[in-house]
Amino acid sequence: MDIVLLTLGNTIDKTFFSFDFAIFEFFGNIQCGFLNIIAKIFTAFGDEAFVIPMIVLGAVLMLFKKTRKYGFALFFAIIVGTLITNVLVKPMALRIRPYNTLQEYADYMGWYNFAGAFSESDYSFPSGHTTAAFEMATALFLVFRSNGKKKICWLFPVIAVLTMCSRVYLMVHYPTDVLAGMLVGILAGVIGFFLMKLCMKLITDVKLFKWIDNIDLAKIKLFGWTEGKGGAFAVAVIAVAFFCISFIPALSEGGDTAVRCAYNEEYDCYNEAKVDDEKYPAIDGKEYCKIHWKQLSGVEE
């Protein structure tokens, strides 16, 4: 079964090779130190170190009446997008990362190393970072737009597009990976938006969850501040914490900081090894990425 499924990833590689490599070449030709920094910053918008806290933020926003719609939409969009990309599509496609499949192309490897030699530990198609960026952006875009905030709503798709481009610029995803991630993310965002509308209808109209409608953390007082300011301060602190946790470390990732997978048969695997992870213990004293650990151990997650 694995051999049959693996063919899907190989088929995508062969079918879209010319398109993918042409886009790689475009980004490779515009690489510079400044754009490296910009790409590292925007790629963090799709990293799990940012996305997981955003789920928490979505849950927190649900507890404020004024932001409940944003919280529900964000929360549902992330859950749906994660399930589609990581649970359904990636295990079906089994597409190997370009820095593993394109090692014979000196130009590509030069671009990859110049961009910082980032590495991931799983399969490539579709892009999880791009899915995450677009699921959040689409959900927030739709909620902001429905609330009449038509200028600020466009900020989110712009960030998502830059996140998508950063994954190709850093050479960790094929262009077709990020395009697929964009489609999944938009779908997840739309689903998240309509699930939010359903929840709000059940809460405010049907009164099925009337107790939720009575919850409003904006009413709390913090440090003697009036109602509303204490809750706003708490959310601001959480947002700053997310920045410190997600974006600052992203600037130092890549290159020699990553421990590479020990697999070196069909290719030298540049995936990041799951070091010090109890779920993926060393095999014969060697550390492997998620993919090759499962192949060599014979253990399925």
PDB file of C-alpha atoms in Angstrom:
ATOM      1  CA  MET A   1       0.000   0.000   0.000  1.00  0.00           C
ATOM      2  CA  ASP A   2       2.849   2.397   0.865  1.00  0.00           C
ATOM      3  CA  ILE A   3       4.448   1.827  -2.552  1.00  0.00           C
ATOM      4  CA  VAL A   4       1.178   2.665  -4.314  1.00  0.00           C
ATOM      5  CA  LEU A   5       0.688   5.805  -2.246  1.00  0.00           C
ATOM      6  CA  LEU A   6       4.287   6.872  -2.688  1.00  0.00           C
ATOM      7  CA  THR A   7       3.677   6.917  -6.431  1.00  0.00           C
ATOM      8  CA  LEU A   8       1.287   9.844  -5.928  1.00  0.00           C
ATOM      9  CA  GLY A   9       4.108  12.014  -4.582  1.00  0.00           C
ATOM     10  CA  ASN A  10       6.409  10.914  -7.402  1.00  0.00           C
ATOM     11  CA  THR A  11       3.689  11.613  -9.961  1.00  0.00           C
ATOM     12  CA  ILE A  12       3.223  15.145  -8.649  1.00  0.00           C
ATOM     13  CA  ASP A  13       7.018  15.646  -8.853  1.00  0.00           C
ATOM     14  CA  LYS A  14       7.214  14.525 -12.478  1.00  0.00           C
ATOM     15  CA  THR A  15       4.040  16.216 -13.673  1.00  0.00           C
ATOM     16  CA  PHE A  16       4.866  19.667 -12.297  1.00  0.00           C
ATOM     17  CA  PHE A  17       8.687  19.562 -12.377  1.00  0.00           C
ATOM     18  CA  SER A  18       9.118  22.279 -15.021  1.00  0.00           C
ATOM     19  CA  PHE A  19       6.620  24.600 -13.321  1.00  0.00           C
ATOM     20  CA  ASP A  20       8.053  24.029  -9.851  1.00  0.00           C
ATOM     21  CA  PHE A  21      11.666  24.488 -10.889  1.00  0.00           C
ATOM     22  CA  ALA A  22      10.881  27.661 -12.866  1.00  0.00           C
ATOM     23  CA  ILE A  23       9.382  29.206  -9.714  1.00  0.00           C
ATOM     24  CA  PHE A  24      12.356  28.026  -7.653  1.00  0.00           C
ATOM     25  CA  GLU A  25      14.619  29.712 -10.187  1.00  0.00           C
ATOM     26  CA  PHE A  26      12.698  32.986  -9.900  1.00  0.00           C
ATOM     27  CA  PHE A  27      13.008  33.067  -6.124  1.00  0.00           C
ATOM     28  CA  GLY A  28      16.605  31.889  -6.264  1.00  0.00           C
ATOM     29  CA  ASN A  29      17.535  34.789  -8.538  1.00  0.00           C
ATOM     30  CA  ILE A  30      16.129  37.412  -6.141  1.00  0.00           C
ATOM     31  CA  GLN A  31      17.694  36.017  -2.977  1.00  0.00           C
ATOM     32  CA  CYS A  32      19.614  38.403  -0.743  1.00  0.00           C
ATOM     33  CA  GLY A  33      20.365  38.806   2.950  1.00  0.00           C
ATOM     34  CA  PHE A  34      17.484  41.225   3.543  1.00  0.00           C
ATOM     35  CA  LEU A  35      14.891  38.952   1.914  1.00  0.00           C
ATOM     36  CA  ASN A  36      16.238  36.032   3.943  1.00  0.00           C
ATOM     37  CA  ILE A  37      15.259  37.882   7.127  1.00  0.00           C
ATOM     38  CA  ILE A  38      11.854  38.839   5.720  1.00  0.00           C
ATOM     39  CA  ALA A  39      11.184  35.229   4.681  1.00  0.00           C
ATOM     40  CA  LYS A  40      12.127  33.919   8.129  1.00  0.00           C
ATOM     41  CA  ILE A  41       9.740  36.372   9.773  1.00  0.00           C
ATOM     42  CA  PHE A  42       6.760  35.571   7.552  1.00  0.00           C
ATOM     43  CA  THR A  43       7.316  31.815   7.560  1.00  0.00           C
ATOM     44  CA  ALA A  44       6.760  31.921  11.333  1.00  0.00           C
ATOM     45  CA  PHE A  45       3.106  32.836  10.724  1.00  0.00           C
ATOM     46  CA  GLY A  46       2.525  29.230   9.668  1.00  0.00           C
ATOM     47  CA  ASP A  47       4.754  27.524  12.218  1.00  0.00           C
ATOM     48  CA  GLU A  48       3.136  25.342  14.855  1.00  0.00           C
ATOM     49  CA  ALA A  49       4.852  27.464  17.517  1.00  0.00           C
ATOM     50  CA  PHE A  50       2.540  30.268  16.330  1.00  0.00           C
ATOM     51  CA  VAL A  51      -0.510  28.296  15.192  1.00  0.00           C
ATOM     52  CA  ILE A  52      -0.978  26.310  18.405  1.00  0.00           C
ATOM     53  CA  PRO A  53      -1.043  29.472  20.563  1.00  0.00           C
ATOM     54  CA  MET A  54      -3.466  30.962  18.016  1.00  0.00           C
ATOM     55  CA  ILE A  55      -5.886  28.135  18.823  1.00  0.00           C
ATOM     56  CA  VAL A  56      -5.569  29.138  22.466  1.00  0.00           C
ATOM     57  CA  LEU A  57      -6.088  32.777  21.507  1.00  0.00           C
ATOM     58  CA  GLY A  58      -9.214  31.763  19.586  1.00  0.00           C
ATOM     59  CA  ALA A  59     -10.547  30.055  22.702  1.00  0.00           C
ATOM     60  CA  VAL A  60      -9.753  33.175  24.772  1.00  0.00           C
ATOM     61  CA  LEU A  61     -11.507  35.447  22.262  1.00  0.00           C
ATOM     62  CA  MET A  62     -14.630  33.316  22.610  1.00  0.00           C
ATOM     63  CA  LEU A  63     -14.867  34.511  26.211  1.00  0.00           C
ATOM     64  CA  PHE A  64     -15.320  38.159  25.171  1.00  0.00           C
ATOM     65  CA  LYS A  65     -18.672  39.172  23.696  1.00  0.00           C
ATOM     66  CA  LYS A  66     -17.118  41.637  21.257  1.00  0.00           C
ATOM     67  CA  THR A  67     -14.583  39.116  19.927  1.00  0.00           C
ATOM     68  CA  ARG A  68     -16.572  35.870  20.207  1.00  0.00           C
ATOM     69  CA  LYS A  69     -17.107  35.670  16.443  1.00  0.00           C
ATOM     70  CA  TYR A  70     -13.379  36.017  15.772  1.00  0.00           C
ATOM     71  CA  GLY A  71     -12.554  33.358  18.343  1.00  0.00           C
ATOM     72  CA  PHE A  72     -14.988  30.777  16.986  1.00  0.00           C
ATOM     73  CA  ALA A  73     -13.968  31.365  13.352  1.00  0.00           C
ATOM     74  CA  LEU A  74     -10.254  31.198  14.150  1.00  0.00           C
ATOM     75  CA  PHE A  75     -10.570  28.105  16.324  1.00  0.00           C
ATOM     76  CA  PHE A  76     -12.682  26.107  13.863  1.00  0.00           C
ATOM     77  CA  ALA A  77     -10.606  27.146  10.830  1.00  0.00           C
ATOM     78  CA  ILE A  78      -7.363  25.927  12.414  1.00  0.00           C
ATOM     79  CA  ILE A  79      -8.888  22.616  13.497  1.00  0.00           C
ATOM     80  CA  VAL A  80     -10.415  21.920  10.063  1.00  0.00           C
ATOM     81  CA  GLY A  81      -7.263  22.912   8.141  1.00  0.00           C
ATOM     82  CA  THR A  82      -5.028  20.804  10.372  1.00  0.00           C
ATOM     83  CA  LEU A  83      -7.220  17.738   9.941  1.00  0.00           C
ATOM     84  CA  ILE A  84      -7.348  18.080   6.141  1.00  0.00           C
ATOM     85  CA  THR A  85      -3.635  18.732   5.624  1.00  0.00           C
ATOM     86  CA  ASN A  86      -1.865  16.742   8.321  1.00  0.00           C
ATOM     87  CA  VAL A  87      -4.287  13.891   8.920  1.00  0.00           C
ATOM     88  CA  LEU A  88      -5.761  13.343   5.446  1.00  0.00           C
ATOM     89  CA  VAL A  89      -3.708  14.719   2.527  1.00  0.00           C
ATOM     90  CA  LYS A  90      -0.057  14.516   3.625  1.00  0.00           C
ATOM     91  CA  PRO A  91      -0.289  10.777   4.491  1.00  0.00           C
ATOM     92  CA  MET A  92      -1.992  10.183   1.123  1.00  0.00           C
ATOM     93  CA  ALA A  93       0.475  12.078  -1.059  1.00  0.00           C
ATOM     94  CA  LEU A  94       3.731  11.153   0.752  1.00  0.00           C
ATOM     95  CA  ARG A  95       5.664  13.747  -1.245  1.00  0.00           C
ATOM     96  CA  ILE A  96       9.326  14.036  -0.248  1.00  0.00           C
ATOM     97  CA  ARG A  97      10.753  17.505   0.479  1.00  0.00           C
ATOM     98  CA  PRO A  98      12.509  19.243  -2.435  1.00  0.00           C
ATOM     99  CA  TYR A  99      15.816  19.559  -0.530  1.00  0.00           C
ATOM    100  CA  ASN A 100      15.869  15.737  -0.552  1.00  0.00           C
ATOM    101  CA  THR A 101      14.625  15.051  -4.091  1.00  0.00           C
ATOM    102  CA  LEU A 102      16.555  17.834  -5.874  1.00  0.00           C
ATOM    103  CA  GLN A 103      20.007  17.235  -4.396  1.00  0.00           C
ATOM    104  CA  GLU A 104      21.454  16.538  -7.865  1.00  0.00           C
ATOM    105  CA  TYR A 105      20.641  20.102  -8.946  1.00  0.00           C
ATOM    106  CA  ALA A 106      23.489  22.353  -7.840  1.00  0.00           C
ATOM    107  CA  ASP A 107      21.526  25.553  -8.492  1.00  0.00           C
ATOM    108  CA  TYR A 108      18.684  24.481  -6.239  1.00  0.00           C
ATOM    109  CA  MET A 109      21.013  23.350  -3.441  1.00  0.00           C
ATOM    110  CA  GLY A 110      22.854  26.665  -3.697  1.00  0.00           C
ATOM    111  CA  TRP A 111      19.570  28.565  -3.272  1.00  0.00           C
ATOM    112  CA  TYR A 112      18.541  26.277  -0.415  1.00  0.00           C
ATOM    113  CA  ASN A 113      21.772  26.788   1.496  1.00  0.00           C
ATOM    114  CA  PHE A 114      21.868  30.551   0.876  1.00  0.00           C
ATOM    115  CA  ALA A 115      18.300  30.918   2.208  1.00  0.00           C
ATOM    116  CA  GLY A 116      19.349  29.311   5.479  1.00  0.00           C
ATOM    117  CA  ALA A 117      18.990  25.552   4.885  1.00  0.00           C
ATOM    118  CA  PHE A 118      15.728  25.277   6.818  1.00  0.00           C
ATOM    119  CA  SER A 119      14.390  21.772   7.386  1.00  0.00           C
ATOM    120  CA  GLU A 120      11.148  20.088   8.418  1.00  0.00           C
ATOM    121  CA  SER A 121      10.483  16.594   9.710  1.00  0.00           C
ATOM    122  CA  ASP A 122       7.503  15.440   7.661  1.00  0.00           C
ATOM    123  CA  TYR A 123       6.175  15.205   4.119  1.00  0.00           C
ATOM    124  CA  SER A 124       5.886  18.114   1.725  1.00  0.00           C
ATOM    125  CA  PHE A 125       2.427  18.145   0.084  1.00  0.00           C
ATOM    126  CA  PRO A 126       0.495  20.250   0.846  1.00  0.00           C
ATOM    127  CA  SER A 127       2.328  22.954   2.763  1.00  0.00           C
ATOM    128  CA  GLY A 128       1.200  22.969   6.375  1.00  0.00           C
ATOM    129  CA  HIS A 129       2.565  26.476   6.955  1.00  0.00           C
ATOM    130  CA  THR A 130       0.606  27.811   3.978  1.00  0.00           C
ATOM    131  CA  THR A 131      -2.538  25.986   5.042  1.00  0.00           C
ATOM    132  CA  ALA A 132      -2.245  27.496   8.516  1.00  0.00           C
ATOM    133  CA  ALA A 133      -1.639  31.011   7.216  1.00  0.00           C
ATOM    134  CA  PHE A 134      -4.593  30.928   4.817  1.00  0.00           C
ATOM    135  CA  GLU A 135      -7.027  29.223   7.179  1.00  0.00           C
ATOM    136  CA  MET A 136      -6.447  31.947   9.776  1.00  0.00           C
ATOM    137  CA  ALA A 137      -6.354  34.738   7.194  1.00  0.00           C
ATOM    138  CA  THR A 138      -9.543  33.618   5.440  1.00  0.00           C
ATOM    139  CA  ALA A 139     -11.483  33.215   8.675  1.00  0.00           C
ATOM    140  CA  LEU A 140     -10.392  36.613  10.007  1.00  0.00           C
ATOM    141  CA  PHE A 141     -10.926  38.274   6.613  1.00  0.00           C
ATOM    142  CA  LEU A 142     -14.516  37.062   6.450  1.00  0.00           C
ATOM    143  CA  VAL A 143     -15.333  38.045  10.037  1.00  0.00           C
ATOM    144  CA  PHE A 144     -13.759  41.497   9.773  1.00  0.00           C
ATOM    145  CA  ARG A 145     -15.470  42.086   6.433  1.00  0.00           C
ATOM    146  CA  SER A 146     -18.855  40.956   7.755  1.00  0.00           C
ATOM    147  CA  ASN A 147     -18.427  43.442  10.608  1.00  0.00           C
ATOM    148  CA  GLY A 148     -17.866  46.291   8.155  1.00  0.00           C
ATOM    149  CA  LYS A 149     -14.104  46.557   8.709  1.00  0.00           C
ATOM    150  CA  LYS A 150     -13.302  46.328   5.017  1.00  0.00           C
ATOM    151  CA  LYS A 151      -9.905  48.046   5.101  1.00  0.00           C
ATOM    152  CA  ILE A 152      -8.172  46.102   7.850  1.00  0.00           C
ATOM    153  CA  CYS A 153      -9.554  42.775   6.596  1.00  0.00           C
ATOM    154  CA  TRP A 154      -7.165  42.791   3.605  1.00  0.00           C
ATOM    155  CA  LEU A 155      -4.137  42.723   5.916  1.00  0.00           C
ATOM    156  CA  PHE A 156      -4.686  39.033   6.645  1.00  0.00           C
ATOM    157  CA  PRO A 157      -4.624  37.718   3.040  1.00  0.00           C
ATOM    158  CA  VAL A 158      -1.480  39.794   2.387  1.00  0.00           C
ATOM    159  CA  ILE A 159       0.280  38.152   5.336  1.00  0.00           C
ATOM    160  CA  ALA A 160      -0.896  34.725   4.140  1.00  0.00           C
ATOM    161  CA  VAL A 161       0.448  35.296   0.605  1.00  0.00           C
ATOM    162  CA  LEU A 162       3.823  36.428   1.985  1.00  0.00           C
ATOM    163  CA  THR A 163       3.918  33.360   4.232  1.00  0.00           C
ATOM    164  CA  MET A 164       3.195  31.172   1.213  1.00  0.00           C
ATOM    165  CA  CYS A 165       5.960  32.815  -0.804  1.00  0.00           C
ATOM    166  CA  SER A 166       8.408  32.489   2.091  1.00  0.00           C
ATOM    167  CA  ARG A 167       8.103  28.693   2.015  1.00  0.00           C
ATOM    168  CA  VAL A 168       9.208  28.591  -1.622  1.00  0.00           C
ATOM    169  CA  TYR A 169      11.844  31.300  -1.106  1.00  0.00           C
ATOM    170  CA  LEU A 170      13.360  29.209   1.708  1.00  0.00           C
ATOM    171  CA  MET A 171      13.265  26.215  -0.677  1.00  0.00           C
ATOM    172  CA  VAL A 172      11.520  23.914   1.813  1.00  0.00           C
ATOM    173  CA  HIS A 173       8.389  23.464  -0.326  1.00  0.00           C
ATOM    174  CA  TYR A 174       7.610  23.003  -3.990  1.00  0.00           C
ATOM    175  CA  PRO A 175       5.437  25.794  -5.430  1.00  0.00           C
ATOM    176  CA  THR A 176       2.698  23.207  -6.020  1.00  0.00           C
ATOM    177  CA  ASP A 177       2.847  22.371  -2.290  1.00  0.00           C
ATOM    178  CA  VAL A 178       2.029  25.935  -1.290  1.00  0.00           C
ATOM    179  CA  LEU A 179      -0.687  26.333  -3.941  1.00  0.00           C
ATOM    180  CA  ALA A 180      -2.388  23.220  -2.576  1.00  0.00           C
ATOM    181  CA  GLY A 181      -1.928  24.553   0.958  1.00  0.00           C
ATOM    182  CA  MET A 182      -3.530  27.834  -0.089  1.00  0.00           C
ATOM    183  CA  LEU A 183      -6.621  26.036  -1.443  1.00  0.00           C
ATOM    184  CA  VAL A 184      -6.952  23.892   1.675  1.00  0.00           C
ATOM    185  CA  GLY A 185      -6.454  26.924   3.900  1.00  0.00           C
ATOM    186  CA  ILE A 186      -9.112  28.971   2.102  1.00  0.00           C
ATOM    187  CA  LEU A 187     -11.547  26.045   2.306  1.00  0.00           C
ATOM    188  CA  ALA A 188     -10.832  25.600   6.026  1.00  0.00           C
ATOM    189  CA  GLY A 189     -11.250  29.328   6.643  1.00  0.00           C
ATOM    190  CA  VAL A 190     -14.615  29.399   4.885  1.00  0.00           C
ATOM    191  CA  ILE A 191     -15.787  26.336   6.817  1.00  0.00           C
ATOM    192  CA  GLY A 192     -14.569  27.943  10.050  1.00  0.00           C
ATOM    193  CA  PHE A 193     -16.520  31.122   9.240  1.00  0.00           C
ATOM    194  CA  PHE A 194     -19.782  29.285   8.619  1.00  0.00           C
ATOM    195  CA  LEU A 195     -19.318  27.091  11.690  1.00  0.00           C
ATOM    196  CA  MET A 196     -18.913  30.344  13.645  1.00  0.00           C
ATOM    197  CA  LYS A 197     -22.177  31.686  12.216  1.00  0.00           C
ATOM    198  CA  LEU A 198     -23.899  28.432  13.172  1.00  0.00           C
ATOM    199  CA  CYS A 199     -22.565  28.628  16.736  1.00  0.00           C
ATOM    200  CA  MET A 200     -23.559  32.275  17.107  1.00  0.00           C
ATOM    201  CA  LYS A 201     -27.051  31.481  15.857  1.00  0.00           C
ATOM    202  CA  LEU A 202     -27.377  28.630  18.353  1.00  0.00           C
ATOM    203  CA  ILE A 203     -26.183  30.913  21.158  1.00  0.00           C
ATOM    204  CA  THR A 204     -28.072  34.132  20.410  1.00  0.00           C
ATOM    205  CA  ASP A 205     -31.194  33.004  18.524  1.00  0.00           C
ATOM    206  CA  VAL A 206     -31.912  29.403  19.486  1.00  0.00           C
ATOM    207  CA  LYS A 207     -30.600  29.978  23.039  1.00  0.00           C
ATOM    208  CA  LEU A 208     -29.228  26.430  23.003  1.00  0.00           C
ATOM    209  CA  PHE A 209     -26.092  27.547  24.834  1.00  0.00           C
ATOM    210  CA  LYS A 210     -27.501  30.556  26.654  1.00  0.00           C
ATOM    211  CA  TRP A 211     -24.874  30.326  29.424  1.00  0.00           C
ATOM    212  CA  ILE A 212     -22.128  31.103  26.886  1.00  0.00           C
ATOM    213  CA  ASP A 213     -23.870  34.347  25.968  1.00  0.00           C
ATOM    214  CA  ASN A 214     -23.569  35.437  29.596  1.00  0.00           C
ATOM    215  CA  ILE A 215     -19.770  35.023  29.638  1.00  0.00           C
ATOM    216  CA  ASP A 216     -17.799  38.196  29.013  1.00  0.00           C
ATOM    217  CA  LEU A 217     -14.258  38.597  30.356  1.00  0.00           C
ATOM    218  CA  ALA A 218     -14.370  42.262  29.364  1.00  0.00           C
ATOM    219  CA  LYS A 219     -16.242  42.806  32.606  1.00  0.00           C
ATOM    220  CA  ILE A 220     -13.271  41.825  34.761  1.00  0.00           C
ATOM    221  CA  LYS A 221     -11.226  44.474  36.502  1.00  0.00           C
ATOM    222  CA  LEU A 222      -7.456  44.195  36.461  1.00  0.00           C
ATOM    223  CA  PHE A 223      -5.055  46.377  38.445  1.00  0.00           C
ATOM    224  CA  GLY A 224      -7.974  48.647  39.317  1.00  0.00           C
ATOM    225  CA  TRP A 225      -8.779  49.407  35.664  1.00  0.00           C
ATOM    226  CA  THR A 226     -12.345  49.874  34.541  1.00  0.00           C
ATOM    227  CA  GLU A 227     -14.313  47.144  32.812  1.00  0.00           C
ATOM    228  CA  GLY A 228     -12.962  46.226  29.397  1.00  0.00           C
ATOM    229  CA  LYS A 229      -9.457  47.549  29.863  1.00  0.00           C
ATOM    230  CA  GLY A 230      -8.339  44.678  32.057  1.00  0.00           C
ATOM    231  CA  GLY A 231      -9.428  42.083  29.521  1.00  0.00           C
ATOM    232  CA  ALA A 232      -7.870  44.027  26.661  1.00  0.00           C
ATOM    233  CA  PHE A 233      -4.599  44.195  28.567  1.00  0.00           C
ATOM    234  CA  ALA A 234      -4.632  40.435  29.129  1.00  0.00           C
ATOM    235  CA  VAL A 235      -5.157  39.758  25.408  1.00  0.00           C
ATOM    236  CA  ALA A 236      -2.346  42.215  24.534  1.00  0.00           C
ATOM    237  CA  VAL A 237       0.046  40.403  26.878  1.00  0.00           C
ATOM    238  CA  ILE A 238      -0.849  37.079  25.250  1.00  0.00           C
ATOM    239  CA  ALA A 239      -0.220  38.550  21.769  1.00  0.00           C
ATOM    240  CA  VAL A 240       3.227  39.850  22.794  1.00  0.00           C
ATOM    241  CA  ALA A 241       4.056  36.453  24.298  1.00  0.00           C
ATOM    242  CA  PHE A 242       3.129  34.786  20.997  1.00  0.00           C
ATOM    243  CA  PHE A 243       5.516  37.121  19.182  1.00  0.00           C
ATOM    244  CA  CYS A 244       8.387  36.294  21.506  1.00  0.00           C
ATOM    245  CA  ILE A 245       7.715  32.556  21.327  1.00  0.00           C
ATOM    246  CA  SER A 246       7.193  32.330  17.561  1.00  0.00           C
ATOM    247  CA  PHE A 247       9.000  35.070  15.671  1.00  0.00           C
ATOM    248  CA  ILE A 248      12.192  35.762  17.596  1.00  0.00           C
ATOM    249  CA  PRO A 249      13.390  32.095  17.526  1.00  0.00           C
ATOM    250  CA  ALA A 250      12.534  31.926  13.798  1.00  0.00           C
ATOM    251  CA  LEU A 251      15.303  34.406  13.011  1.00  0.00           C
ATOM    252  CA  SER A 252      17.963  31.976  14.249  1.00  0.00           C
ATOM    253  CA  GLU A 253      16.556  28.764  12.717  1.00  0.00           C
ATOM    254  CA  GLY A 254      18.086  26.816   9.863  1.00  0.00           C
ATOM    255  CA  GLY A 255      21.674  26.000   8.921  1.00  0.00           C
ATOM    256  CA  ASP A 256      23.838  24.358  11.556  1.00  0.00           C
ATOM    257  CA  THR A 257      21.189  24.765  14.269  1.00  0.00           C
ATOM    258  CA  ALA A 258      19.185  21.847  12.868  1.00  0.00           C
ATOM    259  CA  VAL A 259      20.078  18.209  13.595  1.00  0.00           C
ATOM    260  CA  ARG A 260      19.603  16.301  10.343  1.00  0.00           C
ATOM    261  CA  CYS A 261      18.057  12.878   9.907  1.00  0.00           C
ATOM    262  CA  ALA A 262      20.628  10.058   9.762  1.00  0.00           C
ATOM    263  CA  TYR A 263      18.993   8.371   6.745  1.00  0.00           C
ATOM    264  CA  ASN A 264      21.381   8.229   3.743  1.00  0.00           C
ATOM    265  CA  GLU A 265      20.270   5.502   1.339  1.00  0.00           C
ATOM    266  CA  GLU A 266      18.410   6.823  -1.747  1.00  0.00           C
ATOM    267  CA  TYR A 267      19.469  10.320  -0.658  1.00  0.00           C
ATOM    268  CA  ASP A 268      21.037  12.108   2.297  1.00  0.00           C
ATOM    269  CA  CYS A 269      17.977  13.138   4.258  1.00  0.00           C
ATOM    270  CA  TYR A 270      18.093  16.817   5.197  1.00  0.00           C
ATOM    271  CA  ASN A 271      14.907  16.562   7.243  1.00  0.00           C
ATOM    272  CA  GLU A 272      15.155  17.647  10.856  1.00  0.00           C
ATOM    273  CA  ALA A 273      15.655  14.701  13.210  1.00  0.00           C
ATOM    274  CA  LYS A 274      13.268  14.247  16.136  1.00  0.00           C
ATOM    275  CA  VAL A 275      15.984  14.708  18.738  1.00  0.00           C
ATOM    276  CA  ASP A 276      15.128  14.202  22.414  1.00  0.00           C
ATOM    277  CA  ASP A 277      11.567  13.275  21.509  1.00  0.00           C
ATOM    278  CA  GLU A 278      10.316  10.312  23.568  1.00  0.00           C
ATOM    279  CA  LYS A 279       7.871   9.462  20.806  1.00  0.00           C
ATOM    280  CA  TYR A 280      10.759   9.010  18.345  1.00  0.00           C
ATOM    281  CA  PRO A 281      13.665   7.407  20.266  1.00  0.00           C
ATOM    282  CA  ALA A 282      17.050   6.898  18.598  1.00  0.00           C
ATOM    283  CA  ILE A 283      17.465   3.724  16.539  1.00  0.00           C
ATOM    284  CA  ASP A 284      20.877   2.079  16.952  1.00  0.00           C
ATOM    285  CA  GLY A 285      22.157   5.329  18.391  1.00  0.00           C
ATOM    286  CA  LYS A 286      21.031   7.385  15.374  1.00  0.00           C
ATOM    287  CA  GLU A 287      18.371  10.094  15.216  1.00  0.00           C
ATOM    288  CA  TYR A 288      15.826  10.139  12.376  1.00  0.00           C
ATOM    289  CA  CYS A 289      13.074  12.401  11.072  1.00  0.00           C
ATOM    290  CA  LYS A 290       9.432  11.462  11.497  1.00  0.00           C
ATOM    291  CA  ILE A 291       9.276   9.810   8.069  1.00  0.00           C
ATOM    292  CA  HIS A 292      12.319   7.565   8.285  1.00  0.00           C
ATOM    293  CA  TRP A 293      11.841   6.745  11.950  1.00  0.00           C
ATOM    294  CA  LYS A 294       8.484   5.155  11.075  1.00  0.00           C
ATOM    295  CA  GLN A 295      10.007   3.315   8.107  1.00  0.00           C
ATOM    296  CA  LEU A 296      12.926   1.912  10.073  1.00  0.00           C
ATOM    297  CA  SER A 297      11.092   1.153  13.315  1.00  0.00           C
ATOM    298  CA  GLY A 298       8.016  -0.344  11.670  1.00  0.00           C
ATOM    299  CA  VAL A 299       5.875   1.525  14.174  1.00  0.00           C
ATOM    300  CA  GLU A 300       2.867   3.530  13.005  1.00  0.00           C
ATOM    301  CA  GLU A 301       1.684   6.574  14.948  1.00  0.00           C
TER     302      GLU A 301
END
